[in-house]
Amino acid sequence: MLELQTVRRDQGMDWYEDYNGVESSFSIVLVTYGKVVYWIEDEKVIVEKGEMLLLPLGTRYYGKTIPTVFHEKYVVRFNTLADEEAKLPILAGRQRLKSKVGYYELILDLLKVTYTEWIEELPYAAIRGQAKVTELLALWSRELEQSASSLGAKANVERMKTYIAEHYREKITKEQLGACIRVTPNYAATLFSKMTGQTISEYVHSVRIRTAIYMLNESLLTVSEVAAYLGYNDVSYFHKLFKKTTGSTPAQFAHNRPS
């Protein structure tokens, strides 16, 4: 079982960290905006938006922001039992790893919920965080093992994501996405799920919820107005889906918006 030690979100242009590697822990870093630079065992490594970095036990490093470049990243530090490492080769190898994450949206959602519940000290946050970080590692491991997927398949999934980004407020079907990349609807749905780890419906909802978070924080719209804008005619369903995804209610986000 994983044991979370710290969960944090770093933002800004003046982050700096020097880690001596004495503590026996792994670290996962997901950059969600901008880029940062690490010196890991004296080797320079730049991590950019959409990339994830795994630092194994005892890794010595220091990192900092790049001058004038704003960044945001999520960082989870954890330790684990040896038998858990055996189940996940990504940990058992004890090797530094960095890659562009194809399951980016799904992994980001897992980290957001883990971070929110951790800092708010919600009941059972540590247990839920263990499960979500384990899921994250399993998804990343699966993706790395499937990295031989053709560039053509990845390009088709990116085209479907672009279509969704332009039409997420509408009902989106596998028939529409199949037509978008000129394949059968069932093939489009299977390809999308295989490459992203989410069904088409799950992905559309995740895009909508991320937009809802922004609107509830930055606009003056009511919860009902945000739900309607995003295509949810049933406000109670929007409320239920929002809380399941974020761990908080839409009203809590709206209450915390700047006056």
PDB file of C-alpha atoms in Angstrom:
ATOM      1  CA  MET A   1       0.000   0.000   0.000  1.00  0.00           C
ATOM      2  CA  LEU A   2       1.150   3.530  -0.744  1.00  0.00           C
ATOM      3  CA  GLU A   3       1.560   6.000   2.104  1.00  0.00           C
ATOM      4  CA  LEU A   4       1.225   9.648   1.117  1.00  0.00           C
ATOM      5  CA  GLN A   5       3.660  12.020   2.788  1.00  0.00           C
ATOM      6  CA  THR A   6       2.929  15.339   1.077  1.00  0.00           C
ATOM      7  CA  VAL A   7       0.580  16.577  -1.623  1.00  0.00           C
ATOM      8  CA  ARG A   8       1.037  20.092  -2.904  1.00  0.00           C
ATOM      9  CA  ARG A   9       0.442  22.466  -5.794  1.00  0.00           C
ATOM     10  CA  ASP A  10       3.214  24.906  -6.738  1.00  0.00           C
ATOM     11  CA  GLN A  11       2.492  28.082  -8.699  1.00  0.00           C
ATOM     12  CA  GLY A  12       4.403  31.186  -9.718  1.00  0.00           C
ATOM     13  CA  MET A  13       7.785  32.296 -11.007  1.00  0.00           C
ATOM     14  CA  ASP A  14       9.932  31.968  -7.874  1.00  0.00           C
ATOM     15  CA  TRP A  15       9.723  28.290  -6.890  1.00  0.00           C
ATOM     16  CA  TYR A  16      12.923  26.669  -5.640  1.00  0.00           C
ATOM     17  CA  GLU A  17      13.521  23.335  -3.929  1.00  0.00           C
ATOM     18  CA  ASP A  18      16.652  21.542  -2.783  1.00  0.00           C
ATOM     19  CA  TYR A  19      16.154  17.888  -1.812  1.00  0.00           C
ATOM     20  CA  ASN A  20      19.014  15.852  -0.380  1.00  0.00           C
ATOM     21  CA  GLY A  21      17.433  12.447  -1.004  1.00  0.00           C
ATOM     22  CA  VAL A  22      17.874  11.311   2.590  1.00  0.00           C
ATOM     23  CA  GLU A  23      14.178  10.570   3.110  1.00  0.00           C
ATOM     24  CA  SER A  24      13.048   7.254   1.666  1.00  0.00           C
ATOM     25  CA  SER A  25      10.274   8.375  -0.674  1.00  0.00           C
ATOM     26  CA  PHE A  26       9.162   8.568  -4.281  1.00  0.00           C
ATOM     27  CA  SER A  27       8.020  11.819  -5.894  1.00  0.00           C
ATOM     28  CA  ILE A  28       5.622  12.375  -8.798  1.00  0.00           C
ATOM     29  CA  VAL A  29       5.523  15.745 -10.548  1.00  0.00           C
ATOM     30  CA  LEU A  30       2.923  16.766 -13.142  1.00  0.00           C
ATOM     31  CA  VAL A  31       3.467  20.159 -14.785  1.00  0.00           C
ATOM     32  CA  THR A  32       0.150  21.716 -15.800  1.00  0.00           C
ATOM     33  CA  TYR A  33       1.380  25.119 -16.987  1.00  0.00           C
ATOM     34  CA  GLY A  34       4.707  26.502 -18.177  1.00  0.00           C
ATOM     35  CA  LYS A  35       7.889  24.589 -17.416  1.00  0.00           C
ATOM     36  CA  VAL A  36      10.502  24.087 -14.694  1.00  0.00           C
ATOM     37  CA  VAL A  37      14.065  22.821 -14.567  1.00  0.00           C
ATOM     38  CA  TYR A  38      15.526  20.152 -12.295  1.00  0.00           C
ATOM     39  CA  TRP A  39      19.120  19.129 -11.691  1.00  0.00           C
ATOM     40  CA  ILE A  40      18.778  15.443 -10.825  1.00  0.00           C
ATOM     41  CA  GLU A  41      21.987  13.823  -9.642  1.00  0.00           C
ATOM     42  CA  ASP A  42      23.731  16.732 -11.447  1.00  0.00           C
ATOM     43  CA  GLU A  43      21.887  16.142 -14.734  1.00  0.00           C
ATOM     44  CA  LYS A  44      19.688  18.953 -16.116  1.00  0.00           C
ATOM     45  CA  VAL A  45      16.070  17.938 -16.841  1.00  0.00           C
ATOM     46  CA  ILE A  46      13.391  20.344 -18.132  1.00  0.00           C
ATOM     47  CA  VAL A  47       9.780  19.355 -17.438  1.00  0.00           C
ATOM     48  CA  GLU A  48       7.072  21.100 -19.469  1.00  0.00           C
ATOM     49  CA  LYS A  49       3.263  21.285 -19.428  1.00  0.00           C
ATOM     50  CA  GLY A  50       1.727  17.850 -19.939  1.00  0.00           C
ATOM     51  CA  GLU A  51       4.852  15.990 -18.806  1.00  0.00           C
ATOM     52  CA  MET A  52       5.153  13.859 -15.695  1.00  0.00           C
ATOM     53  CA  LEU A  53       8.310  13.108 -13.764  1.00  0.00           C
ATOM     54  CA  LEU A  54       8.929  10.204 -11.397  1.00  0.00           C
ATOM     55  CA  LEU A  55      11.800  10.503  -8.929  1.00  0.00           C
ATOM     56  CA  PRO A  56      12.656   7.192  -7.215  1.00  0.00           C
ATOM     57  CA  LEU A  57      13.725   6.546  -3.634  1.00  0.00           C
ATOM     58  CA  GLY A  58      16.771   8.480  -2.466  1.00  0.00           C
ATOM     59  CA  THR A  59      17.017  10.737  -5.513  1.00  0.00           C
ATOM     60  CA  ARG A  60      19.021  13.893  -4.817  1.00  0.00           C
ATOM     61  CA  TYR A  61      17.923  16.964  -6.776  1.00  0.00           C
ATOM     62  CA  TYR A  62      17.234  20.637  -6.803  1.00  0.00           C
ATOM     63  CA  GLY A  63      14.816  22.469  -9.018  1.00  0.00           C
ATOM     64  CA  LYS A  64      13.645  25.967  -9.800  1.00  0.00           C
ATOM     65  CA  THR A  65      11.483  28.002 -12.117  1.00  0.00           C
ATOM     66  CA  ILE A  66      12.806  29.455 -15.352  1.00  0.00           C
ATOM     67  CA  PRO A  67      13.158  33.267 -15.138  1.00  0.00           C
ATOM     68  CA  THR A  68       9.969  35.146 -16.152  1.00  0.00           C
ATOM     69  CA  VAL A  69       8.110  31.864 -16.866  1.00  0.00           C
ATOM     70  CA  PHE A  70       4.980  31.282 -14.758  1.00  0.00           C
ATOM     71  CA  HIS A  71       4.419  27.626 -13.903  1.00  0.00           C
ATOM     72  CA  GLU A  72       1.981  25.346 -12.112  1.00  0.00           C
ATOM     73  CA  LYS A  73       2.566  21.756 -11.052  1.00  0.00           C
ATOM     74  CA  TYR A  74       1.242  19.105  -8.708  1.00  0.00           C
ATOM     75  CA  VAL A  75       3.692  17.170  -6.547  1.00  0.00           C
ATOM     76  CA  VAL A  76       3.015  14.003  -4.549  1.00  0.00           C
ATOM     77  CA  ARG A  77       5.629  12.444  -2.294  1.00  0.00           C
ATOM     78  CA  PHE A  78       4.960   8.932  -1.016  1.00  0.00           C
ATOM     79  CA  ASN A  79       6.557   5.708   0.160  1.00  0.00           C
ATOM     80  CA  THR A  80       5.475   2.142  -0.412  1.00  0.00           C
ATOM     81  CA  LEU A  81       5.978  -1.436   0.666  1.00  0.00           C
ATOM     82  CA  ALA A  82       8.257  -3.667  -1.371  1.00  0.00           C
ATOM     83  CA  ASP A  83       5.409  -5.955  -2.450  1.00  0.00           C
ATOM     84  CA  GLU A  84       3.536  -2.955  -3.886  1.00  0.00           C
ATOM     85  CA  GLU A  85       6.589  -2.006  -5.917  1.00  0.00           C
ATOM     86  CA  ALA A  86       6.628  -5.497  -7.404  1.00  0.00           C
ATOM     87  CA  LYS A  87       3.073  -4.986  -8.659  1.00  0.00           C
ATOM     88  CA  LEU A  88       4.064  -1.786 -10.458  1.00  0.00           C
ATOM     89  CA  PRO A  89       7.242  -2.105 -12.546  1.00  0.00           C
ATOM     90  CA  ILE A  90       7.269   1.675 -12.876  1.00  0.00           C
ATOM     91  CA  LEU A  91       8.302   1.742  -9.182  1.00  0.00           C
ATOM     92  CA  ALA A  92      10.249  -1.515  -8.992  1.00  0.00           C
ATOM     93  CA  GLY A  93      12.767  -0.292 -11.562  1.00  0.00           C
ATOM     94  CA  ARG A  94      13.894   2.479  -9.190  1.00  0.00           C
ATOM     95  CA  GLN A  95      14.686   4.583 -12.259  1.00  0.00           C
ATOM     96  CA  ARG A  96      13.981   8.242 -12.967  1.00  0.00           C
ATOM     97  CA  LEU A  97      11.239   8.573 -15.572  1.00  0.00           C
ATOM     98  CA  LYS A  98       9.837  11.473 -17.578  1.00  0.00           C
ATOM     99  CA  SER A  99       7.247  11.328 -20.337  1.00  0.00           C
ATOM    100  CA  LYS A 100       4.466  13.218 -22.074  1.00  0.00           C
ATOM    101  CA  VAL A 101       1.226  11.948 -20.577  1.00  0.00           C
ATOM    102  CA  GLY A 102      -1.462  10.741 -22.961  1.00  0.00           C
ATOM    103  CA  TYR A 103      -3.893  10.199 -20.073  1.00  0.00           C
ATOM    104  CA  TYR A 104      -3.265  13.812 -19.057  1.00  0.00           C
ATOM    105  CA  GLU A 105      -6.847  14.919 -18.340  1.00  0.00           C
ATOM    106  CA  LEU A 106      -7.665  11.806 -16.327  1.00  0.00           C
ATOM    107  CA  ILE A 107      -4.437  11.959 -14.320  1.00  0.00           C
ATOM    108  CA  LEU A 108      -4.891  15.684 -13.691  1.00  0.00           C
ATOM    109  CA  ASP A 109      -8.387  15.065 -12.325  1.00  0.00           C
ATOM    110  CA  LEU A 110      -7.008  12.413  -9.957  1.00  0.00           C
ATOM    111  CA  LEU A 111      -4.346  14.804  -8.667  1.00  0.00           C
ATOM    112  CA  LYS A 112      -6.764  17.714  -8.277  1.00  0.00           C
ATOM    113  CA  VAL A 113      -9.112  15.697  -6.088  1.00  0.00           C
ATOM    114  CA  THR A 114      -6.219  14.264  -4.060  1.00  0.00           C
ATOM    115  CA  TYR A 115      -4.774  17.747  -3.494  1.00  0.00           C
ATOM    116  CA  THR A 116      -8.113  19.355  -2.589  1.00  0.00           C
ATOM    117  CA  GLU A 117      -9.042  16.683  -0.062  1.00  0.00           C
ATOM    118  CA  TRP A 118      -5.507  16.654   1.389  1.00  0.00           C
ATOM    119  CA  ILE A 119      -5.284  20.388   2.072  1.00  0.00           C
ATOM    120  CA  GLU A 120      -8.860  20.526   3.381  1.00  0.00           C
ATOM    121  CA  GLU A 121      -8.104  17.554   5.662  1.00  0.00           C
ATOM    122  CA  LEU A 122     -11.348  15.840   4.720  1.00  0.00           C
ATOM    123  CA  PRO A 123     -12.218  12.531   6.418  1.00  0.00           C
ATOM    124  CA  TYR A 124     -10.405   9.584   4.823  1.00  0.00           C
ATOM    125  CA  ALA A 125      -8.475  11.912   2.507  1.00  0.00           C
ATOM    126  CA  ALA A 126      -5.304   9.868   2.976  1.00  0.00           C
ATOM    127  CA  ILE A 127      -7.030   6.600   2.064  1.00  0.00           C
ATOM    128  CA  ARG A 128      -8.723   8.107  -0.993  1.00  0.00           C
ATOM    129  CA  GLY A 129      -5.432   9.728  -1.966  1.00  0.00           C
ATOM    130  CA  GLN A 130      -3.632   6.383  -1.766  1.00  0.00           C
ATOM    131  CA  ALA A 131      -6.205   4.875  -4.126  1.00  0.00           C
ATOM    132  CA  LYS A 132      -6.030   7.739  -6.586  1.00  0.00           C
ATOM    133  CA  VAL A 133      -2.221   7.838  -6.708  1.00  0.00           C
ATOM    134  CA  THR A 134      -2.172   4.063  -7.179  1.00  0.00           C
ATOM    135  CA  GLU A 135      -4.635   4.464 -10.065  1.00  0.00           C
ATOM    136  CA  LEU A 136      -2.441   7.207 -11.516  1.00  0.00           C
ATOM    137  CA  LEU A 137       0.607   4.933 -11.448  1.00  0.00           C
ATOM    138  CA  ALA A 138      -1.358   2.082 -13.012  1.00  0.00           C
ATOM    139  CA  LEU A 139      -2.596   4.321 -15.840  1.00  0.00           C
ATOM    140  CA  TRP A 140       0.874   5.693 -16.487  1.00  0.00           C
ATOM    141  CA  SER A 141       2.310   2.165 -16.501  1.00  0.00           C
ATOM    142  CA  ARG A 142      -0.324   1.012 -18.974  1.00  0.00           C
ATOM    143  CA  GLU A 143       0.356   3.982 -21.202  1.00  0.00           C
ATOM    144  CA  LEU A 144       4.095   3.372 -21.232  1.00  0.00           C
ATOM    145  CA  GLU A 145       3.554  -0.291 -22.116  1.00  0.00           C
ATOM    146  CA  GLN A 146       1.289   0.760 -24.975  1.00  0.00           C
ATOM    147  CA  SER A 147       3.677   3.425 -26.213  1.00  0.00           C
ATOM    148  CA  ALA A 148       4.192   1.465 -29.400  1.00  0.00           C
ATOM    149  CA  SER A 149       0.773   2.676 -30.544  1.00  0.00           C
ATOM    150  CA  SER A 150       0.965   4.205 -33.988  1.00  0.00           C
ATOM    151  CA  LEU A 151       1.377   7.930 -34.487  1.00  0.00           C
ATOM    152  CA  GLY A 152      -1.691   7.784 -36.702  1.00  0.00           C
ATOM    153  CA  ALA A 153      -3.851   6.574 -33.815  1.00  0.00           C
ATOM    154  CA  LYS A 154      -2.551   9.343 -31.565  1.00  0.00           C
ATOM    155  CA  ALA A 155      -3.208  11.935 -34.270  1.00  0.00           C
ATOM    156  CA  ASN A 156      -6.789  10.697 -34.637  1.00  0.00           C
ATOM    157  CA  VAL A 157      -7.371  10.953 -30.892  1.00  0.00           C
ATOM    158  CA  GLU A 158      -6.013  14.509 -30.893  1.00  0.00           C
ATOM    159  CA  ARG A 159      -8.443  15.362 -33.703  1.00  0.00           C
ATOM    160  CA  MET A 160     -11.316  13.961 -31.641  1.00  0.00           C
ATOM    161  CA  LYS A 161     -10.161  15.961 -28.598  1.00  0.00           C
ATOM    162  CA  THR A 162     -10.110  19.103 -30.736  1.00  0.00           C
ATOM    163  CA  TYR A 163     -13.658  18.395 -31.914  1.00  0.00           C
ATOM    164  CA  ILE A 164     -14.781  17.933 -28.310  1.00  0.00           C
ATOM    165  CA  ALA A 165     -13.073  21.183 -27.252  1.00  0.00           C
ATOM    166  CA  GLU A 166     -15.101  23.016 -29.903  1.00  0.00           C
ATOM    167  CA  HIS A 167     -18.448  21.311 -29.160  1.00  0.00           C
ATOM    168  CA  TYR A 168     -18.324  20.224 -25.492  1.00  0.00           C
ATOM    169  CA  ARG A 169     -21.481  22.188 -24.619  1.00  0.00           C
ATOM    170  CA  GLU A 170     -23.444  20.037 -27.065  1.00  0.00           C
ATOM    171  CA  LYS A 171     -24.297  16.348 -27.008  1.00  0.00           C
ATOM    172  CA  ILE A 172     -21.338  14.514 -28.533  1.00  0.00           C
ATOM    173  CA  THR A 173     -21.731  10.995 -29.901  1.00  0.00           C
ATOM    174  CA  LYS A 174     -19.390   8.321 -31.209  1.00  0.00           C
ATOM    175  CA  GLU A 175     -21.076   8.790 -34.589  1.00  0.00           C
ATOM    176  CA  GLN A 176     -19.911  12.411 -34.704  1.00  0.00           C
ATOM    177  CA  LEU A 177     -16.373  11.529 -33.682  1.00  0.00           C
ATOM    178  CA  GLY A 178     -16.274   8.641 -36.141  1.00  0.00           C
ATOM    179  CA  ALA A 179     -17.240  11.025 -38.918  1.00  0.00           C
ATOM    180  CA  CYS A 180     -14.599  13.477 -37.671  1.00  0.00           C
ATOM    181  CA  ILE A 181     -11.768  10.992 -38.277  1.00  0.00           C
ATOM    182  CA  ARG A 182     -13.551   9.015 -41.031  1.00  0.00           C
ATOM    183  CA  VAL A 183     -13.877   5.682 -39.227  1.00  0.00           C
ATOM    184  CA  THR A 184     -16.802   3.675 -37.872  1.00  0.00           C
ATOM    185  CA  PRO A 185     -18.420   4.945 -34.646  1.00  0.00           C
ATOM    186  CA  ASN A 186     -17.464   1.828 -32.662  1.00  0.00           C
ATOM    187  CA  TYR A 187     -13.846   2.031 -33.782  1.00  0.00           C
ATOM    188  CA  ALA A 188     -13.694   5.719 -32.811  1.00  0.00           C
ATOM    189  CA  ALA A 189     -15.090   4.957 -29.346  1.00  0.00           C
ATOM    190  CA  THR A 190     -12.710   2.034 -28.786  1.00  0.00           C
ATOM    191  CA  LEU A 191      -9.689   4.002 -29.984  1.00  0.00           C
ATOM    192  CA  PHE A 192     -10.556   6.993 -27.805  1.00  0.00           C
ATOM    193  CA  SER A 193     -10.978   4.850 -24.693  1.00  0.00           C
ATOM    194  CA  LYS A 194      -7.765   2.918 -25.315  1.00  0.00           C
ATOM    195  CA  MET A 195      -5.636   6.025 -25.837  1.00  0.00           C
ATOM    196  CA  THR A 196      -7.102   8.270 -23.104  1.00  0.00           C
ATOM    197  CA  GLY A 197      -8.290   5.837 -20.415  1.00  0.00           C
ATOM    198  CA  GLN A 198     -11.742   7.465 -20.518  1.00  0.00           C
ATOM    199  CA  THR A 199     -14.905   6.895 -22.482  1.00  0.00           C
ATOM    200  CA  ILE A 200     -16.085   9.693 -24.753  1.00  0.00           C
ATOM    201  CA  SER A 201     -18.770  10.594 -22.223  1.00  0.00           C
ATOM    202  CA  GLU A 202     -16.335  10.648 -19.295  1.00  0.00           C
ATOM    203  CA  TYR A 203     -13.943  12.868 -21.219  1.00  0.00           C
ATOM    204  CA  VAL A 204     -16.694  15.327 -22.225  1.00  0.00           C
ATOM    205  CA  HIS A 205     -17.859  15.548 -18.613  1.00  0.00           C
ATOM    206  CA  SER A 206     -14.285  16.200 -17.436  1.00  0.00           C
ATOM    207  CA  VAL A 207     -13.949  19.079 -19.927  1.00  0.00           C
ATOM    208  CA  ARG A 208     -17.258  20.524 -18.764  1.00  0.00           C
ATOM    209  CA  ILE A 209     -16.370  20.240 -15.070  1.00  0.00           C
ATOM    210  CA  ARG A 210     -13.008  21.966 -15.578  1.00  0.00           C
ATOM    211  CA  THR A 211     -14.855  24.776 -17.358  1.00  0.00           C
ATOM    212  CA  ALA A 212     -17.399  24.879 -14.539  1.00  0.00           C
ATOM    213  CA  ILE A 213     -14.639  25.286 -11.936  1.00  0.00           C
ATOM    214  CA  TYR A 214     -13.251  28.265 -13.852  1.00  0.00           C
ATOM    215  CA  MET A 215     -16.702  29.860 -14.276  1.00  0.00           C
ATOM    216  CA  LEU A 216     -17.680  29.360 -10.642  1.00  0.00           C
ATOM    217  CA  ASN A 217     -14.414  30.968  -9.532  1.00  0.00           C
ATOM    218  CA  GLU A 218     -14.189  33.805 -12.031  1.00  0.00           C
ATOM    219  CA  SER A 219     -17.730  34.728 -13.174  1.00  0.00           C
ATOM    220  CA  LEU A 220     -20.831  36.056 -11.460  1.00  0.00           C
ATOM    221  CA  LEU A 221     -23.080  33.329 -12.872  1.00  0.00           C
ATOM    222  CA  THR A 222     -25.158  31.219 -10.502  1.00  0.00           C
ATOM    223  CA  VAL A 223     -24.728  27.471 -10.251  1.00  0.00           C
ATOM    224  CA  SER A 224     -27.902  26.971 -12.307  1.00  0.00           C
ATOM    225  CA  GLU A 225     -26.666  29.342 -14.998  1.00  0.00           C
ATOM    226  CA  VAL A 226     -23.293  27.582 -15.203  1.00  0.00           C
ATOM    227  CA  ALA A 227     -25.025  24.197 -15.455  1.00  0.00           C
ATOM    228  CA  ALA A 228     -27.288  25.409 -18.250  1.00  0.00           C
ATOM    229  CA  TYR A 229     -24.374  26.990 -20.124  1.00  0.00           C
ATOM    230  CA  LEU A 230     -22.506  23.672 -20.068  1.00  0.00           C
ATOM    231  CA  GLY A 231     -25.497  21.710 -21.359  1.00  0.00           C
ATOM    232  CA  TYR A 232     -26.803  20.268 -18.085  1.00  0.00           C
ATOM    233  CA  ASN A 233     -30.543  20.853 -17.972  1.00  0.00           C
ATOM    234  CA  ASP A 234     -30.814  18.875 -14.735  1.00  0.00           C
ATOM    235  CA  VAL A 235     -29.075  20.966 -12.062  1.00  0.00           C
ATOM    236  CA  SER A 236     -29.182  18.156  -9.505  1.00  0.00           C
ATOM    237  CA  TYR A 237     -27.321  15.880 -11.928  1.00  0.00           C
ATOM    238  CA  PHE A 238     -24.714  18.610 -12.501  1.00  0.00           C
ATOM    239  CA  HIS A 239     -24.358  19.000  -8.724  1.00  0.00           C
ATOM    240  CA  LYS A 240     -23.883  15.244  -8.236  1.00  0.00           C
ATOM    241  CA  LEU A 241     -21.348  14.932 -11.068  1.00  0.00           C
ATOM    242  CA  PHE A 242     -19.408  18.011  -9.918  1.00  0.00           C
ATOM    243  CA  LYS A 243     -19.075  16.740  -6.350  1.00  0.00           C
ATOM    244  CA  LYS A 244     -18.070  13.260  -7.528  1.00  0.00           C
ATOM    245  CA  THR A 245     -15.336  14.749  -9.705  1.00  0.00           C
ATOM    246  CA  THR A 246     -13.966  17.472  -7.429  1.00  0.00           C
ATOM    247  CA  GLY A 247     -14.930  16.365  -3.930  1.00  0.00           C
ATOM    248  CA  SER A 248     -16.701  19.707  -3.364  1.00  0.00           C
ATOM    249  CA  THR A 249     -20.088  21.133  -4.318  1.00  0.00           C
ATOM    250  CA  PRO A 250     -20.534  23.852  -6.972  1.00  0.00           C
ATOM    251  CA  ALA A 251     -21.875  26.142  -4.255  1.00  0.00           C
ATOM    252  CA  GLN A 252     -18.619  25.840  -2.300  1.00  0.00           C
ATOM    253  CA  PHE A 253     -16.629  26.984  -5.325  1.00  0.00           C
ATOM    254  CA  ALA A 254     -19.058  29.859  -5.987  1.00  0.00           C
ATOM    255  CA  HIS A 255     -18.896  30.907  -2.328  1.00  0.00           C
ATOM    256  CA  ASN A 256     -15.094  31.221  -2.484  1.00  0.00           C
ATOM    257  CA  ARG A 257     -15.023  33.425  -5.608  1.00  0.00           C
ATOM    258  CA  PRO A 258     -13.448  36.881  -5.188  1.00  0.00           C
ATOM    259  CA  SER A 259     -15.925  39.570  -4.225  1.00  0.00           C
TER     260      SER A 259
END
